[in-house]
JSON list of C-alpha atoms in Angstrom, two decimals:
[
{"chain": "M", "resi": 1, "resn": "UNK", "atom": "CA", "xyz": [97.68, 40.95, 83.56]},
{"chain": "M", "resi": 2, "resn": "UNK", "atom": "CA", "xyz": [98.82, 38.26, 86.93]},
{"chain": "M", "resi": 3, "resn": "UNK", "atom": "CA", "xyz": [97.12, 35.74, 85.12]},
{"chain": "M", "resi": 4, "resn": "UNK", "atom": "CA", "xyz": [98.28, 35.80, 81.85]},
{"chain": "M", "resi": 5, "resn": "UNK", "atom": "CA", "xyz": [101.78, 36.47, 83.66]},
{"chain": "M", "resi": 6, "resn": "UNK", "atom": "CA", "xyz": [101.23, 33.45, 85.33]},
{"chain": "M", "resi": 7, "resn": "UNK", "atom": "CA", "xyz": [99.86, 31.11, 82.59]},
{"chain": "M", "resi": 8, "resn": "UNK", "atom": "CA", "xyz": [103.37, 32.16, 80.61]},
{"chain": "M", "resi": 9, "resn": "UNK", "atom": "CA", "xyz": [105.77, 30.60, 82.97]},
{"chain": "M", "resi": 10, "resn": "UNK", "atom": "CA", "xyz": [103.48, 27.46, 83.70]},
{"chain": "M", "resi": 11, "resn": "UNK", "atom": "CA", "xyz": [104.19, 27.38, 79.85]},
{"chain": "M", "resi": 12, "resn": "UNK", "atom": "CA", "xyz": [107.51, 28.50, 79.97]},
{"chain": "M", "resi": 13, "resn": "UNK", "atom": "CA", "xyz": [110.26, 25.50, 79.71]},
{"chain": "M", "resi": 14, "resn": "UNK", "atom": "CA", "xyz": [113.52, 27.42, 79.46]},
{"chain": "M", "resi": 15, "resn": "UNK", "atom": "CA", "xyz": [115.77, 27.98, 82.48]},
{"chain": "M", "resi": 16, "resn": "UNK", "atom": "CA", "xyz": [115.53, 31.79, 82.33]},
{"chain": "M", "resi": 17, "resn": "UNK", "atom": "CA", "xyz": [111.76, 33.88, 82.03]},
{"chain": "M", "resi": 18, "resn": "UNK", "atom": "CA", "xyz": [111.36, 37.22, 81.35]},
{"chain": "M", "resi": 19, "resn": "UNK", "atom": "CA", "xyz": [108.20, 39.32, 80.63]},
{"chain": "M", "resi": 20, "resn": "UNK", "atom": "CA", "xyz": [107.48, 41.64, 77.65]},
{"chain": "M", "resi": 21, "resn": "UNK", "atom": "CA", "xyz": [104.04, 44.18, 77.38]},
{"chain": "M", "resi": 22, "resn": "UNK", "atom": "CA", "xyz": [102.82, 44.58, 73.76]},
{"chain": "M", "resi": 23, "resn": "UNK", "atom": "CA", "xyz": [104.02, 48.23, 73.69]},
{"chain": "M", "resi": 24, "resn": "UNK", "atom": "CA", "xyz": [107.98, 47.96, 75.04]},
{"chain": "M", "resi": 25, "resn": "UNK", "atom": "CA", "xyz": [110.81, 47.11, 73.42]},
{"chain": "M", "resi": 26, "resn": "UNK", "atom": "CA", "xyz": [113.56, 44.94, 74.09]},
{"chain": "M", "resi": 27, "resn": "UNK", "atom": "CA", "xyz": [116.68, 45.18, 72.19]},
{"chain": "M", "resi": 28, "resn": "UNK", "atom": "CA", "xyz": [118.15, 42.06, 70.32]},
{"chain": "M", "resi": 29, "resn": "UNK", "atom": "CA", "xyz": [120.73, 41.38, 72.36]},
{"chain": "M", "resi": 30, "resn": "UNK", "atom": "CA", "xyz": [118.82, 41.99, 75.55]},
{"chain": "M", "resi": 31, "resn": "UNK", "atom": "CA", "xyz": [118.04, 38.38, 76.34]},
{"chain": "M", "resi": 32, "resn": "UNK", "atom": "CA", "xyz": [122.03, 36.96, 75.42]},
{"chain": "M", "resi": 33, "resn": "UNK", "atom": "CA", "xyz": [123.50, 39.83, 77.53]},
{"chain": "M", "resi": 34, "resn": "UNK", "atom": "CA", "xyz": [121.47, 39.31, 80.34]},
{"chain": "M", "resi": 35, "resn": "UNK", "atom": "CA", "xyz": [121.98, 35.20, 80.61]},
{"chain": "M", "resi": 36, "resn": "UNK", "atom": "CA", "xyz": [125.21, 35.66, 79.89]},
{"chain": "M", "resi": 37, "resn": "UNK", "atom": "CA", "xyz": [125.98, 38.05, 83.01]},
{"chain": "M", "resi": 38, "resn": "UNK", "atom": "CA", "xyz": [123.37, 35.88, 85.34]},
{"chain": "M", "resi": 39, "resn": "UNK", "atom": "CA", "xyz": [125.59, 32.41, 84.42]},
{"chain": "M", "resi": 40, "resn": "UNK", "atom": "CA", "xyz": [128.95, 34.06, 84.66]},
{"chain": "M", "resi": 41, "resn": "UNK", "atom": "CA", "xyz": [127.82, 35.77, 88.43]},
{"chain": "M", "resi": 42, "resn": "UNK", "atom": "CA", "xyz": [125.68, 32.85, 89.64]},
{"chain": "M", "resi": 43, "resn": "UNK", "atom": "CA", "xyz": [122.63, 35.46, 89.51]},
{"chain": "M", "resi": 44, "resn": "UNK", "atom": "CA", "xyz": [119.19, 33.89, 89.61]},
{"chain": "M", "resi": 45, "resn": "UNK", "atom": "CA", "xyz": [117.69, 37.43, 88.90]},
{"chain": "M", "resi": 46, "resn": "UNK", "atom": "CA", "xyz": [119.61, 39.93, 86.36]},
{"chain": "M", "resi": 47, "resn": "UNK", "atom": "CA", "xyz": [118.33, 43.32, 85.15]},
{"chain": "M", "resi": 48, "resn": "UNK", "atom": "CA", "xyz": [119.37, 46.23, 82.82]},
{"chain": "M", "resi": 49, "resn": "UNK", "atom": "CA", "xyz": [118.13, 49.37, 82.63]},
{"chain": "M", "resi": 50, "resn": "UNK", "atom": "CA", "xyz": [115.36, 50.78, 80.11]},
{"chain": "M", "resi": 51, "resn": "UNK", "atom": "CA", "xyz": [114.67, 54.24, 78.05]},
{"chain": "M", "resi": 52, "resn": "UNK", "atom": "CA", "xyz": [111.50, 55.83, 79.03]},
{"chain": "M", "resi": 53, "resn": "UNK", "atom": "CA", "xyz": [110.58, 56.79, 75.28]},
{"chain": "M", "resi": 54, "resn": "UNK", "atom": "CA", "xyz": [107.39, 58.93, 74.78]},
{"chain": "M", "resi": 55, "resn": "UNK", "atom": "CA", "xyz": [105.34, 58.99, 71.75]},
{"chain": "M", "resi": 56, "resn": "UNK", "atom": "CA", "xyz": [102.95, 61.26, 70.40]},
{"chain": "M", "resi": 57, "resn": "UNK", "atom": "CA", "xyz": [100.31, 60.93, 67.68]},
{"chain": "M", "resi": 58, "resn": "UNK", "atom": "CA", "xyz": [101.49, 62.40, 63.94]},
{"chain": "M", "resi": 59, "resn": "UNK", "atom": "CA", "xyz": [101.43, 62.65, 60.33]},
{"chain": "M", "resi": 60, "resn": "UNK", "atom": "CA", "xyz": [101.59, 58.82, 59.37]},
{"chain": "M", "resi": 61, "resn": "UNK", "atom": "CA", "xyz": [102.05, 57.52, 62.70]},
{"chain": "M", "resi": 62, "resn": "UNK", "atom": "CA", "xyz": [103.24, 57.51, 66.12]},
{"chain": "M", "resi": 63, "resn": "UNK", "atom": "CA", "xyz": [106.31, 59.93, 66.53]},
{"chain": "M", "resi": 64, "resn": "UNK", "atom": "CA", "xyz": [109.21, 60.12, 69.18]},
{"chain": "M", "resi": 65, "resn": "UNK", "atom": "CA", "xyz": [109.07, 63.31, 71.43]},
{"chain": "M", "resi": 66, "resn": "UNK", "atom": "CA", "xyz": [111.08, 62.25, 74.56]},
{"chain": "M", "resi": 67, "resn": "UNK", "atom": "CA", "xyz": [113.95, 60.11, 75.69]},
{"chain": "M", "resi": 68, "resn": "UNK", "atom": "CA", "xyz": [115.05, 59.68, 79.03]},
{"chain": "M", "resi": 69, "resn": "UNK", "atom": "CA", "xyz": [116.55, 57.50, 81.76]},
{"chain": "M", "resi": 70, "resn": "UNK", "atom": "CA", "xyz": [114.73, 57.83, 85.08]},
{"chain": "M", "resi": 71, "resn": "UNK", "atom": "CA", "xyz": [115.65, 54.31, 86.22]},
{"chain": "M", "resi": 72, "resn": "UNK", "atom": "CA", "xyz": [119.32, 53.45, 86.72]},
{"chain": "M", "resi": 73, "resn": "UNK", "atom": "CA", "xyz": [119.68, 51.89, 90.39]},
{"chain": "M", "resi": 74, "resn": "UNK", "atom": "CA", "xyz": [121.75, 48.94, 91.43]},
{"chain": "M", "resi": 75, "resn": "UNK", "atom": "CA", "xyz": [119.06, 46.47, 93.41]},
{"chain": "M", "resi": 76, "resn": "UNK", "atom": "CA", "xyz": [118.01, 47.81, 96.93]},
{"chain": "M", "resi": 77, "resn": "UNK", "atom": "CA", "xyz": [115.93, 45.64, 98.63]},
{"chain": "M", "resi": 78, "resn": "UNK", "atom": "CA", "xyz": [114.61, 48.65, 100.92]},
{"chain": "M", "resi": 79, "resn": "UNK", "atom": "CA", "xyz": [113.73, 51.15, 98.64]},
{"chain": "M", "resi": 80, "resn": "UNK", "atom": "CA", "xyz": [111.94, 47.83, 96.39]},
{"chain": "M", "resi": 81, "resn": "UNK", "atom": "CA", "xyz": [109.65, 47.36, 99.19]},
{"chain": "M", "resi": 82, "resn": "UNK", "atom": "CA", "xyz": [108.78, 51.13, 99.21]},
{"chain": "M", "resi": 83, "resn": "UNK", "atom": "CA", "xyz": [108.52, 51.09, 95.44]},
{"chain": "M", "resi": 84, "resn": "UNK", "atom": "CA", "xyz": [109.74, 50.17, 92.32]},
{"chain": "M", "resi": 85, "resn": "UNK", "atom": "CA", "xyz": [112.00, 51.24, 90.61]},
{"chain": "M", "resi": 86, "resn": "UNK", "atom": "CA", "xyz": [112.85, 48.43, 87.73]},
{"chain": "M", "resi": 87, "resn": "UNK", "atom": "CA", "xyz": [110.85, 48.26, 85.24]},
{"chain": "M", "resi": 88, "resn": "UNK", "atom": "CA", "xyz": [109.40, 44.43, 84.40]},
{"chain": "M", "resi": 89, "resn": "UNK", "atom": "CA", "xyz": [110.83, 43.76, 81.06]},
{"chain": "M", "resi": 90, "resn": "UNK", "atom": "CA", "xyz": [114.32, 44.89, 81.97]},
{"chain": "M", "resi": 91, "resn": "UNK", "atom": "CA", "xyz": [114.10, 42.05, 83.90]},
{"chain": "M", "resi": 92, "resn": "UNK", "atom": "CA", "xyz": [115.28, 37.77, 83.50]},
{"chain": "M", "resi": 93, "resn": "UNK", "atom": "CA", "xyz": [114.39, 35.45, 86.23]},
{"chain": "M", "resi": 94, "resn": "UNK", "atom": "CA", "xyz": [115.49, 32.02, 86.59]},
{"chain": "M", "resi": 95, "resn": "UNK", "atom": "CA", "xyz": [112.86, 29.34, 86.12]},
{"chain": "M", "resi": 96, "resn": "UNK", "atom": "CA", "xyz": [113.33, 28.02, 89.43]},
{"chain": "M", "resi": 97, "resn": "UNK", "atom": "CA", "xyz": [113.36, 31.38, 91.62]},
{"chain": "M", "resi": 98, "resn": "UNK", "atom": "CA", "xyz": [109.86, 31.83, 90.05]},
{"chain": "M", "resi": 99, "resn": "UNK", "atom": "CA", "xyz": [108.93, 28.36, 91.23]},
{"chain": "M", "resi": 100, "resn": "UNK", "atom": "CA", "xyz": [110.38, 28.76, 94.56]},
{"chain": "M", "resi": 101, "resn": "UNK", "atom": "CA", "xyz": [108.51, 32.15, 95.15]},
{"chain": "M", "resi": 102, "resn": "UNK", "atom": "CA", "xyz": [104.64, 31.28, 94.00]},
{"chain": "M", "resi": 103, "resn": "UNK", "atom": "CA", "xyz": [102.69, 33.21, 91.04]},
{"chain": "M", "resi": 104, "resn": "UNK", "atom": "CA", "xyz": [101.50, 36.70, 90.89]},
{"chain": "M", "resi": 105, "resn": "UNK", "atom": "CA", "xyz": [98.72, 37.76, 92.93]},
{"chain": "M", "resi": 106, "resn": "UNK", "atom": "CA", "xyz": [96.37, 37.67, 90.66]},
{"chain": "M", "resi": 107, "resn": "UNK", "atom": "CA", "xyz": [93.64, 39.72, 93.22]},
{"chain": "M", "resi": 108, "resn": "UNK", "atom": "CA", "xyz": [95.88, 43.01, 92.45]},
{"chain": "M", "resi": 109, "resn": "UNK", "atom": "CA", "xyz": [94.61, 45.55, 89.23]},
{"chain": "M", "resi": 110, "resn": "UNK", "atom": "CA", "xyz": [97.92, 46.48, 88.51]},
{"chain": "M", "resi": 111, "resn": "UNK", "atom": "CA", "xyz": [101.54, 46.26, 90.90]},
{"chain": "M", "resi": 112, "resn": "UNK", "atom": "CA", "xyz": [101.35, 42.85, 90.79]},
{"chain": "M", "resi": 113, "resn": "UNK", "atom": "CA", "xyz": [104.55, 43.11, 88.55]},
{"chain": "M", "resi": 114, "resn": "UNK", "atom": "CA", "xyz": [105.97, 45.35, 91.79]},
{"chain": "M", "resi": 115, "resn": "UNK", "atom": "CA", "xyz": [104.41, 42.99, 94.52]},
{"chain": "M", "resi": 116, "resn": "UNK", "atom": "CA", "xyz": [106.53, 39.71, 92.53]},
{"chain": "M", "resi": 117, "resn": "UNK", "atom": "CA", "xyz": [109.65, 41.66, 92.93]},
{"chain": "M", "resi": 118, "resn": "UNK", "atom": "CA", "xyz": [109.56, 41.96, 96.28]},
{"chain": "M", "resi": 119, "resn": "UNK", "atom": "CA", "xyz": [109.50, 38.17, 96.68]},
{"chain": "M", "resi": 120, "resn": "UNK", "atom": "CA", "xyz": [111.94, 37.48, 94.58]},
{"chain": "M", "resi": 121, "resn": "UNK", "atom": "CA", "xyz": [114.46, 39.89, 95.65]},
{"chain": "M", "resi": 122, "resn": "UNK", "atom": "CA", "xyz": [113.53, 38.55, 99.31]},
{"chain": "M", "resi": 123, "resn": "UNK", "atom": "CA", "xyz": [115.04, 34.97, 97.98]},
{"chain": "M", "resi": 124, "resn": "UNK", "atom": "CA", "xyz": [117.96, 36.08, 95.87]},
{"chain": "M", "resi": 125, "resn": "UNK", "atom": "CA", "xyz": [119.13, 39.66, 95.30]},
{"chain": "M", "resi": 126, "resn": "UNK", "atom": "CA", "xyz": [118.97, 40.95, 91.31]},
{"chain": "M", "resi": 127, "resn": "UNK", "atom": "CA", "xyz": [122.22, 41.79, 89.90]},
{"chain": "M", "resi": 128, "resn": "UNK", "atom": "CA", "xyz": [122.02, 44.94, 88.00]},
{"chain": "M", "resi": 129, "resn": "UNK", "atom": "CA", "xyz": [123.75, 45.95, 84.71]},
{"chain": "M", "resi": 130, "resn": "UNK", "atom": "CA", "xyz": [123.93, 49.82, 83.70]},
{"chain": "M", "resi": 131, "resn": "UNK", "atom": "CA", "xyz": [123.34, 49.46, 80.18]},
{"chain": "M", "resi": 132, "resn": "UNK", "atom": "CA", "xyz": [120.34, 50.49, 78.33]},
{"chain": "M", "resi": 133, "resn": "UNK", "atom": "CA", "xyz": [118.97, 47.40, 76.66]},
{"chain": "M", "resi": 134, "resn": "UNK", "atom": "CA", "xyz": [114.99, 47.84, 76.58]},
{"chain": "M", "resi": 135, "resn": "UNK", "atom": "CA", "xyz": [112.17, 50.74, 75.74]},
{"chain": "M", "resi": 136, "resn": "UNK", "atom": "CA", "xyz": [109.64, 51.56, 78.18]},
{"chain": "M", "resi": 137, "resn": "UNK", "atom": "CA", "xyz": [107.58, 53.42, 75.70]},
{"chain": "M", "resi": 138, "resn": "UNK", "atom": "CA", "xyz": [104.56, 55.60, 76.43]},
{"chain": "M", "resi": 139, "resn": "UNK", "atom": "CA", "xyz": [102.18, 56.71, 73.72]},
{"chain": "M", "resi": 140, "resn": "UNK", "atom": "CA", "xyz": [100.44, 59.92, 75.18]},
{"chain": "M", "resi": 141, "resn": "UNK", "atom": "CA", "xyz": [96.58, 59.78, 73.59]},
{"chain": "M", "resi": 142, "resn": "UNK", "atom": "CA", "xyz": [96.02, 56.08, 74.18]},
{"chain": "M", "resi": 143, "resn": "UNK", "atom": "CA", "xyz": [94.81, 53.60, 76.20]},
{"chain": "M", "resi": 144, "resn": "UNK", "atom": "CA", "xyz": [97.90, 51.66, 75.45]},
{"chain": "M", "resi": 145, "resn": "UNK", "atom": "CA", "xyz": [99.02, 51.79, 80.04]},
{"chain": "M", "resi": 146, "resn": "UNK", "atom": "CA", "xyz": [97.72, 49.78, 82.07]},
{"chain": "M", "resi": 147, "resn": "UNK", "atom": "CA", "xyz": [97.73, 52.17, 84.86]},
{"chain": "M", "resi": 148, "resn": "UNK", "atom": "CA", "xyz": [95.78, 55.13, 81.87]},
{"chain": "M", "resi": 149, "resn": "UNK", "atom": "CA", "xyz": [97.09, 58.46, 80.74]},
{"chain": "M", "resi": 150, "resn": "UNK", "atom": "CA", "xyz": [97.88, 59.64, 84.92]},
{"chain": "M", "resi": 151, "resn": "UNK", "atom": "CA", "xyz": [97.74, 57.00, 86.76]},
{"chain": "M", "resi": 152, "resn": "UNK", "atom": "CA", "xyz": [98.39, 58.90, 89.93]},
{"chain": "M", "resi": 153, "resn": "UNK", "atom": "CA", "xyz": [94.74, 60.39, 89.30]},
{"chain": "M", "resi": 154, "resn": "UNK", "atom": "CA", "xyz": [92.94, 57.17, 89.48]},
{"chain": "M", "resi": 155, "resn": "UNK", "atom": "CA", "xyz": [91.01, 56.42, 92.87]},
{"chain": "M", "resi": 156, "resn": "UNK", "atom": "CA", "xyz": [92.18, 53.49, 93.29]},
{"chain": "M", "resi": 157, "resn": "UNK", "atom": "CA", "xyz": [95.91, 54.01, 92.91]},
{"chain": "M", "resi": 158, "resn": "UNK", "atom": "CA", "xyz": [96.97, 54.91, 96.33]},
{"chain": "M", "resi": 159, "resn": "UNK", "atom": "CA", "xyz": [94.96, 51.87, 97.82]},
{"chain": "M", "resi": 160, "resn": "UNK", "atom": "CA", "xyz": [96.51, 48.97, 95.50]},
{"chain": "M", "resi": 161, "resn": "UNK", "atom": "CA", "xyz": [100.05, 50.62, 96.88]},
{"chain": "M", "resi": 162, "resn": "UNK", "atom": "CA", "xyz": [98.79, 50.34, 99.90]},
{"chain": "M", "resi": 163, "resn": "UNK", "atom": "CA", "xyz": [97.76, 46.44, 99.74]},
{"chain": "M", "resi": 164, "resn": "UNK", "atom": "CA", "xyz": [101.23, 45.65, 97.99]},
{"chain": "M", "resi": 165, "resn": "UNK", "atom": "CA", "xyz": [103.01, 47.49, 101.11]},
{"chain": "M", "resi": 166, "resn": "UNK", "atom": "CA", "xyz": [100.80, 45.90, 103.59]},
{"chain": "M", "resi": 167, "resn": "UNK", "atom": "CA", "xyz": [101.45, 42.46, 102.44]},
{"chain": "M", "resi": 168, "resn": "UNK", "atom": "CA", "xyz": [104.87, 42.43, 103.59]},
{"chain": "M", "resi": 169, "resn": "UNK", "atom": "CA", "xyz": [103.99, 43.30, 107.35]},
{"chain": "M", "resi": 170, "resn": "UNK", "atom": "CA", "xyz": [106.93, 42.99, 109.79]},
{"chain": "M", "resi": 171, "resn": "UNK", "atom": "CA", "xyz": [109.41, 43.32, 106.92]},
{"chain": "M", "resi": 172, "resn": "UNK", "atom": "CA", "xyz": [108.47, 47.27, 106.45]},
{"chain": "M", "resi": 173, "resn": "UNK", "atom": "CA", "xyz": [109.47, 47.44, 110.26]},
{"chain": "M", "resi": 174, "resn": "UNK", "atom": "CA", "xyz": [110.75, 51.41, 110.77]},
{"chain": "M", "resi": 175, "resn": "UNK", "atom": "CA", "xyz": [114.71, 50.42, 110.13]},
{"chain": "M", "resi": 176, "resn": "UNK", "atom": "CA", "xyz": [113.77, 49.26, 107.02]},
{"chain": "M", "resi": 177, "resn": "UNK", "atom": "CA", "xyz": [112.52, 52.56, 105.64]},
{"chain": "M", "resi": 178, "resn": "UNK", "atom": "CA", "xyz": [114.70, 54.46, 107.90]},
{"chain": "M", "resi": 179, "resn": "UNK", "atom": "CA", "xyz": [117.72, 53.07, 105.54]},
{"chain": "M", "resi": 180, "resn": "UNK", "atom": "CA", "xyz": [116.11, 53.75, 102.85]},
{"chain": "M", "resi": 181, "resn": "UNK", "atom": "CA", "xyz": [115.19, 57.23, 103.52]},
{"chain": "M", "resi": 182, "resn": "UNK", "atom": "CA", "xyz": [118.71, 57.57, 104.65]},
{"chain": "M", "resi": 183, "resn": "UNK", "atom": "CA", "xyz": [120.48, 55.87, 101.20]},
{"chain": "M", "resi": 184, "resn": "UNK", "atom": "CA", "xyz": [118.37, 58.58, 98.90]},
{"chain": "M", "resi": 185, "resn": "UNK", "atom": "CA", "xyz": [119.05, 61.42, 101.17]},
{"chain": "M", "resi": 186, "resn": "UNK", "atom": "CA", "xyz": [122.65, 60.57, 100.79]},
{"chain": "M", "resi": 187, "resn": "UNK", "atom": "CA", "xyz": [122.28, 60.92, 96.95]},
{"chain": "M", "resi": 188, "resn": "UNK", "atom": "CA", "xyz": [120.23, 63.61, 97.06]},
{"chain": "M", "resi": 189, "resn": "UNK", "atom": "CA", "xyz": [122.93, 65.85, 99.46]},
{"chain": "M", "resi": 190, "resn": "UNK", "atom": "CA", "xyz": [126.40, 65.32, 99.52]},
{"chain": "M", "resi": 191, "resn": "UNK", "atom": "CA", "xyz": [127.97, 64.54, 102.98]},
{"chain": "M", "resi": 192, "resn": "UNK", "atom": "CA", "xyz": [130.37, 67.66, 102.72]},
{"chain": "M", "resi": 193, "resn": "UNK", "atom": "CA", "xyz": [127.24, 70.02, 102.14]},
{"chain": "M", "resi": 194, "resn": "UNK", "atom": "CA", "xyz": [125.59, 68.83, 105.57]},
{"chain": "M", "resi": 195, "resn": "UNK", "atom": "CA", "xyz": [127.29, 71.10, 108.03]},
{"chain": "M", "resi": 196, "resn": "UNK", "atom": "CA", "xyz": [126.69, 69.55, 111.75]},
{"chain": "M", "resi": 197, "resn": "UNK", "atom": "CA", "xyz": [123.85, 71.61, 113.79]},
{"chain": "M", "resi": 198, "resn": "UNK", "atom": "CA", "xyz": [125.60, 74.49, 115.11]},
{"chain": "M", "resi": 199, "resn": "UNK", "atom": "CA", "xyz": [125.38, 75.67, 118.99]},
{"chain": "M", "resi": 200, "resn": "UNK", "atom": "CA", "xyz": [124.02, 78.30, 120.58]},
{"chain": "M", "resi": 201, "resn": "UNK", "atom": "CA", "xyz": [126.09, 81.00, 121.19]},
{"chain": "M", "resi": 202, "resn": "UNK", "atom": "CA", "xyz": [125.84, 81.95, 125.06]},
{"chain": "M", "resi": 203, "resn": "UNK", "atom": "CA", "xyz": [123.46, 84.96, 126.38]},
{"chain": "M", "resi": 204, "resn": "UNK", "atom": "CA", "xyz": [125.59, 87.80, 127.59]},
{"chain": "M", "resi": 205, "resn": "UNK", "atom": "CA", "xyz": [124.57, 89.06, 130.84]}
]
């Protein structure tokens, strides 16, 4: 997957590059919209979001069963470097950011996708737009994913995490996570539902 990745944008001669698995979908506007935010902000990096649309096997073909929208976040750089949360073909990238930031490790199975992001985002932050533009489409029965049917069953998935979150050393230093941690807690419970720690009331005597 790095490799072919990586021989597309040595190809590539167009100032913006963007990435597209044989079973997603991009809409037709997807590429326009995109450029045309990225020029008017100055972005170098521009994202939308994408439909998680799962398919199942039946009479004459492939049928829709699901439709959601798990992945809606504006960029964070400190939850990206816990783990992502944009899917790759929601994604445009200028040329040059590409160029700036090296290829994808090609010695990763699979996060290599997750591993470039982190790069990137360290040189320029991605400007996000909340609009569904793309499919990330899952066909349940096949061996269409990379990653297989449960990817958080395979032995190895846990360790290529682990590489991806190693290589960033002193950047995962504890505040980093800590305002992360903090940023989805904050999501997850409102402020005016966290009461402060009440005292003790005094032992009679």
């Amino acid at each position: 997957r790095a490799a072919g990745a990586n021989a597309g944008i040595a190809a590539a001669r167009g100032e913006w590059v963007g990435f597209l698995d044989d079973d997603d979908r991009v809409e037709p506007e997807h590429v326009a919209t995109l450029v045309s935010l990225a020029r008017g902000a100055r972005a170098r990096a521009v994202y939308s979001d994408a439909a998680v649309v799962v398919h199942e096997p039946g009479d004459g073909g492939w049928r829709e069963v699901e439709r959601r929208l798990p992945y809606s976040r504006d960029f964070d750089l400190d939850l990206l470097r816990l783990d992502n949360y944009i899917p790759f073909h929601t994604l445009l990238f200028e040329r040059s950011l590409l160029a700036e930031i090296g290829p994808l490790d090609e010695s990763l199975p699979f996060f290599e996708d997750w591993d470039l992001l982190i790069r990137a985002g360290e040189r320029s932050p991605f400007l996000h737009l909340a609009r569904v533009t793309c499919e990330y489409r899952h066909f349940r029965g096949s061996a269409h994913h990379a990653l297989g049917e449960r990817p958080r069953e395979r032995a190895d998935f846990l360790a290529v995490k682990a590489r991806v979150l190693a290589k960033q050393g002193a950047a995962l230093a504890p505040e980093a996570p800590a305002r992360a941690i903090d940023r989805l807690r904050a999501e997850a419970v409102p402020a005016d539902t966290e009461a402060e720690p009440r005292g003790r009331a005094p032992a009679e005597t």
